[in-house]
mmCIF file of C-alpha atoms in Angstrom:
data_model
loop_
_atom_site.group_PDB
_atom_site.id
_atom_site.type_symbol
_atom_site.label_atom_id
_atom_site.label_comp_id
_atom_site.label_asym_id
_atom_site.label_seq_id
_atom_site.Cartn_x
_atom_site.Cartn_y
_atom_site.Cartn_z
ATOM 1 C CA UNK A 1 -303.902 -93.607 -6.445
ATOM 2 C CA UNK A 2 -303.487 -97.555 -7.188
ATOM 3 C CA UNK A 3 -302.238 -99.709 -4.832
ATOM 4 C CA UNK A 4 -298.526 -99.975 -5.600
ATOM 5 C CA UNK A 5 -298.668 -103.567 -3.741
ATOM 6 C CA UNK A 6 -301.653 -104.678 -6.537
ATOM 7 C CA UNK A 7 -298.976 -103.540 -8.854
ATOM 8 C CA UNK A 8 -296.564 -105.302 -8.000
ATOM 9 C CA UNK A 9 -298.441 -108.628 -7.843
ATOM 10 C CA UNK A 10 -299.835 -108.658 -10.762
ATOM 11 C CA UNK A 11 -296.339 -107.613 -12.791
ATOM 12 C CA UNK A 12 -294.655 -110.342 -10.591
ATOM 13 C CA UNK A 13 -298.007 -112.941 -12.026
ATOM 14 C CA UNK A 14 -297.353 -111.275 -15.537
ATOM 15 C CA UNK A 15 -294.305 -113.020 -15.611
ATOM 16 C CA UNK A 16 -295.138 -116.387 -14.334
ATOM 17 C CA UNK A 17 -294.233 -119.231 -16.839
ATOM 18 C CA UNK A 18 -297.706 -120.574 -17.134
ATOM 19 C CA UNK A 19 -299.140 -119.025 -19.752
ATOM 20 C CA UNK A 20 -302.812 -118.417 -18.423
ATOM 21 C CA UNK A 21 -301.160 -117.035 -15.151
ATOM 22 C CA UNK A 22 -299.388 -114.520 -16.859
ATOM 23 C CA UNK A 23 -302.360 -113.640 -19.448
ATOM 24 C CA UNK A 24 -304.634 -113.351 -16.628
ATOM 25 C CA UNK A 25 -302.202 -110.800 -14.865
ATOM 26 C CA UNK A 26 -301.929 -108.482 -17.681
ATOM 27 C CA UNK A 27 -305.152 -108.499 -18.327
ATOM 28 C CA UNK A 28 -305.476 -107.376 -14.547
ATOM 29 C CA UNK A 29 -303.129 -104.325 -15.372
ATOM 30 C CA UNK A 30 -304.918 -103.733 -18.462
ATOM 31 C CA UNK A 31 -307.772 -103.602 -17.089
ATOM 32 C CA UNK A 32 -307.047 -101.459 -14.142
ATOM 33 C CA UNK A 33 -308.850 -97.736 -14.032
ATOM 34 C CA UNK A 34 -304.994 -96.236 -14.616
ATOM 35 C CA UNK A 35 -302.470 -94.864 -16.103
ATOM 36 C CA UNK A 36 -299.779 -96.588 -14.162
ATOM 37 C CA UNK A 37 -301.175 -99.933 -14.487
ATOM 38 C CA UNK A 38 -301.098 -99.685 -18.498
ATOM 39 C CA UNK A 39 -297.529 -98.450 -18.801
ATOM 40 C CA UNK A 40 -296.682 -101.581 -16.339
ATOM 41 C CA UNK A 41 -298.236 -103.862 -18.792
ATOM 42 C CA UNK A 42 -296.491 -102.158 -21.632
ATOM 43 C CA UNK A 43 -293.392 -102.785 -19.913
ATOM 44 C CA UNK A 44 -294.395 -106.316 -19.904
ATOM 45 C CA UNK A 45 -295.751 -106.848 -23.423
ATOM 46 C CA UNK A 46 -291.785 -108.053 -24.644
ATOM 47 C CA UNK A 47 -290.618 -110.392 -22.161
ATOM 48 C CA UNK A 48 -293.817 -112.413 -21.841
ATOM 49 C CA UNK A 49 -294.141 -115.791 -23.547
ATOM 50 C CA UNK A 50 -295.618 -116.028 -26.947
ATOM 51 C CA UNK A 51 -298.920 -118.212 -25.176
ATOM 52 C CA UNK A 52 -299.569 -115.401 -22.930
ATOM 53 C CA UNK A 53 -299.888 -112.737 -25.661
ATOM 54 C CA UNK A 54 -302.034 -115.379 -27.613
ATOM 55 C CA UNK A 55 -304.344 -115.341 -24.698
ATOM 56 C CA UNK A 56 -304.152 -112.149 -24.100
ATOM 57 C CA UNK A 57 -305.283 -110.893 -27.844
ATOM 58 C CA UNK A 58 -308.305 -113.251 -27.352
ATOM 59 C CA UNK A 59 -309.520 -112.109 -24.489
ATOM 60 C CA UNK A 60 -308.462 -108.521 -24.454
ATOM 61 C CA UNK A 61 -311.399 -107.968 -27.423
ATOM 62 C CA UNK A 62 -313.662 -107.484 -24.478
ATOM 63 C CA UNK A 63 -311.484 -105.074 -22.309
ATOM 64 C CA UNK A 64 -310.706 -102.204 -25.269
ATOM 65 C CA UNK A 65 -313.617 -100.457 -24.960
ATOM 66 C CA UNK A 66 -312.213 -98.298 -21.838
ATOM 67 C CA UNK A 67 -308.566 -98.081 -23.927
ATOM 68 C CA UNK A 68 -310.933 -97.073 -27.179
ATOM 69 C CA UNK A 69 -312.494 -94.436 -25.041
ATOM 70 C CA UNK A 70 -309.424 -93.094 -23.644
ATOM 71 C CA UNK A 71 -307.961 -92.396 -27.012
ATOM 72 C CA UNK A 72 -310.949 -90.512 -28.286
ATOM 73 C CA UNK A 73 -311.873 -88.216 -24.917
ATOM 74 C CA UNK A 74 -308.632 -88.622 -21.709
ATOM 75 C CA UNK A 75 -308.140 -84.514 -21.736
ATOM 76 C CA UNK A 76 -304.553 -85.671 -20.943
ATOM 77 C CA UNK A 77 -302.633 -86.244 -24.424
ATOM 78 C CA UNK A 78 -299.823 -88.692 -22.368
ATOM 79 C CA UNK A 79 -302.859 -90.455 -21.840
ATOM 80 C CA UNK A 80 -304.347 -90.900 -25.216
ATOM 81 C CA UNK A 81 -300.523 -91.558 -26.420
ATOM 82 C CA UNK A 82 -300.658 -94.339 -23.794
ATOM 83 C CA UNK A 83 -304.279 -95.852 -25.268
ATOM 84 C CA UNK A 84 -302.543 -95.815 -28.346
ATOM 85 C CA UNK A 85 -299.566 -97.962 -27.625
ATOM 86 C CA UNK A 86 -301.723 -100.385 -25.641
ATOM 87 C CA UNK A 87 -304.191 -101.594 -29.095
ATOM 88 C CA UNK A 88 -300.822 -101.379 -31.069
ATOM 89 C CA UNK A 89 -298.965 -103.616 -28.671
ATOM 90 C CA UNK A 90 -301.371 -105.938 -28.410
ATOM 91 C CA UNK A 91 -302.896 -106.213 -32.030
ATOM 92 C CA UNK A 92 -302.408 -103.034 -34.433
ATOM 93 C CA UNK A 93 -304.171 -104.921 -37.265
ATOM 94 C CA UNK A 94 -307.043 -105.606 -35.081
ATOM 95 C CA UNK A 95 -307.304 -102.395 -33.311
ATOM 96 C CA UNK A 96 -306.057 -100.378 -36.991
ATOM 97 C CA UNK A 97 -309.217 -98.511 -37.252
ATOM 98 C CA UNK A 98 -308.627 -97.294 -33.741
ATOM 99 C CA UNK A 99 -305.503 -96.331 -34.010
ATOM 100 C CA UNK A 100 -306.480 -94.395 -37.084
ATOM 101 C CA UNK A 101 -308.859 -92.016 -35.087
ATOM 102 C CA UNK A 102 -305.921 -90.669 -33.388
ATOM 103 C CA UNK A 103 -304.509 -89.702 -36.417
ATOM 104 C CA UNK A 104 -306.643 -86.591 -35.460
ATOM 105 C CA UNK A 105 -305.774 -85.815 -32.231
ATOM 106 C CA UNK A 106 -304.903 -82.208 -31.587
ATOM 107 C CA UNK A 107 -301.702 -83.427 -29.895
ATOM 108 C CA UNK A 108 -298.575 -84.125 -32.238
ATOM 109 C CA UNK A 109 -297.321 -86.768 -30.167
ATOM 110 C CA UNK A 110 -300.470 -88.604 -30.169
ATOM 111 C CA UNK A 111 -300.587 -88.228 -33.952
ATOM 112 C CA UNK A 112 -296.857 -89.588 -34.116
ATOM 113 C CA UNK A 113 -297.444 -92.723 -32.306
ATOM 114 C CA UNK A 114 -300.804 -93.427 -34.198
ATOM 115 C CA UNK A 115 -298.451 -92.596 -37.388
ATOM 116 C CA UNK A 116 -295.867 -95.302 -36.174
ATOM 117 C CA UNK A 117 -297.948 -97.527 -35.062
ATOM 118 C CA UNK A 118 -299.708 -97.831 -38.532
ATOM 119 C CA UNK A 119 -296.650 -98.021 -40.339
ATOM 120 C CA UNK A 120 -296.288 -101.624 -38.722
ATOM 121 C CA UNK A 121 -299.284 -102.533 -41.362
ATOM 122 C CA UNK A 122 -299.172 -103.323 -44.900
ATOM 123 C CA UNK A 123 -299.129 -99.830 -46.303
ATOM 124 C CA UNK A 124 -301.760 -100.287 -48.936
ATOM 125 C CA UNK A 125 -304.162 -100.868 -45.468
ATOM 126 C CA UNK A 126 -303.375 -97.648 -44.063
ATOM 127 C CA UNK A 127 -302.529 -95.342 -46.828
ATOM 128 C CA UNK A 128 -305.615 -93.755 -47.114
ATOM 129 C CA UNK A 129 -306.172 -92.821 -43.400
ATOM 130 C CA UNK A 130 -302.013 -91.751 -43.636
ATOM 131 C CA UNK A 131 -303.087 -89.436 -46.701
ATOM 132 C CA UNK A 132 -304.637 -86.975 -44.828
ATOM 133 C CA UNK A 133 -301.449 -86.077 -42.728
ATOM 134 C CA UNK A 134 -299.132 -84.892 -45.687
ATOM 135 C CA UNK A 135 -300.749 -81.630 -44.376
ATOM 136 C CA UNK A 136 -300.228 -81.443 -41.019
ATOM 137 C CA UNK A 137 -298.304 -78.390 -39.647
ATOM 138 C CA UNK A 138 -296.312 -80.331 -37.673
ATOM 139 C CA UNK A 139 -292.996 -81.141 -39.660
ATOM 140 C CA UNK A 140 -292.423 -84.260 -37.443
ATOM 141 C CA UNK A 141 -295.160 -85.818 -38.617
ATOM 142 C CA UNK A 142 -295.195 -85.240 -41.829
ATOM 143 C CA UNK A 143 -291.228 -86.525 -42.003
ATOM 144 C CA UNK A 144 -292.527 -90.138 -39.877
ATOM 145 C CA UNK A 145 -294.818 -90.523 -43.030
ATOM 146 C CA UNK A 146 -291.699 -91.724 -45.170
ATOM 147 C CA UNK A 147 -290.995 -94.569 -43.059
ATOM 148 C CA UNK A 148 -294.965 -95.546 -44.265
ATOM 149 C CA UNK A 149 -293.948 -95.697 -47.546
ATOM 150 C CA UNK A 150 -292.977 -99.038 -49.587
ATOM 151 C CA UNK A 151 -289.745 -99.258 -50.263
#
């Protein structure tokens, strides 16, 4: 169970107005062994400054591995649908080949937020891994493909 006090420091750092200070913290949350943690620092991700991202996106190259992991093996699908967000969040173009992977997740939700989450990117990048889901059984997914699509 994380320390709900570690928490709440590093959300309250996440927000300081120095930009290191606040890149440092959320890498902190990111980089906590939890679920709670992550959503905090989604949470976070739109009312930091534009510095603190920067920094962030630099430094959180080094940190994905665990989030990479997660999406690929976490036997909870809230979980993988949580890695997900995270590499979107912070860089989907970086982290696009990632994301894509979880385009075959056995869980539709997981799909759908892969699915969304690509359809941030120039479509000619991602049309190829998007391709394969014109077949899958759910109907949801199949219907977030047309927001993919060029207009």
């Amino acid at each position: 169970m994380p320390s709900v006090k570690a928490l709440n420091l590093l959300a309250t750092l996440a927000e300081d107005v120095e930009s290191t200070v606040s890149a440092t913290a959320l890498l902190g949350l990111l980089r906590r062994d939890d679920s709670e943690g992550q959503r905090r620092l989604l949470g976070l991700l739109g009312t930091v400054s534009t510095g603190a991202i920067r920094i962030l996106r630099t430094e959180a190259k080094n940190s994905m591995d665990p989030i990479k992991e997660q999406i690929r093996s976490d036997l909870d699908a809230e979980v993988r649908e949580l890695g997900v967000q995270i590499l979107s969040s912070i860089d989907a173009m970086q982290f696009a080949s990632d994301i894509a992977e979880a385009l075959r997740d056995p869980d539709a939700k997981v799909r759908l937020c892969a699915v969304q989450a690509l359809s941030e990117l120039d479509p000619e990048s991602t049309a190829d891994w998007l391709q394969a889901l014109l077949e899958d059984p759910v109907k949801e997914v199949r219907f977030c493909l047309l927001y993919t699509s060029p207009s």
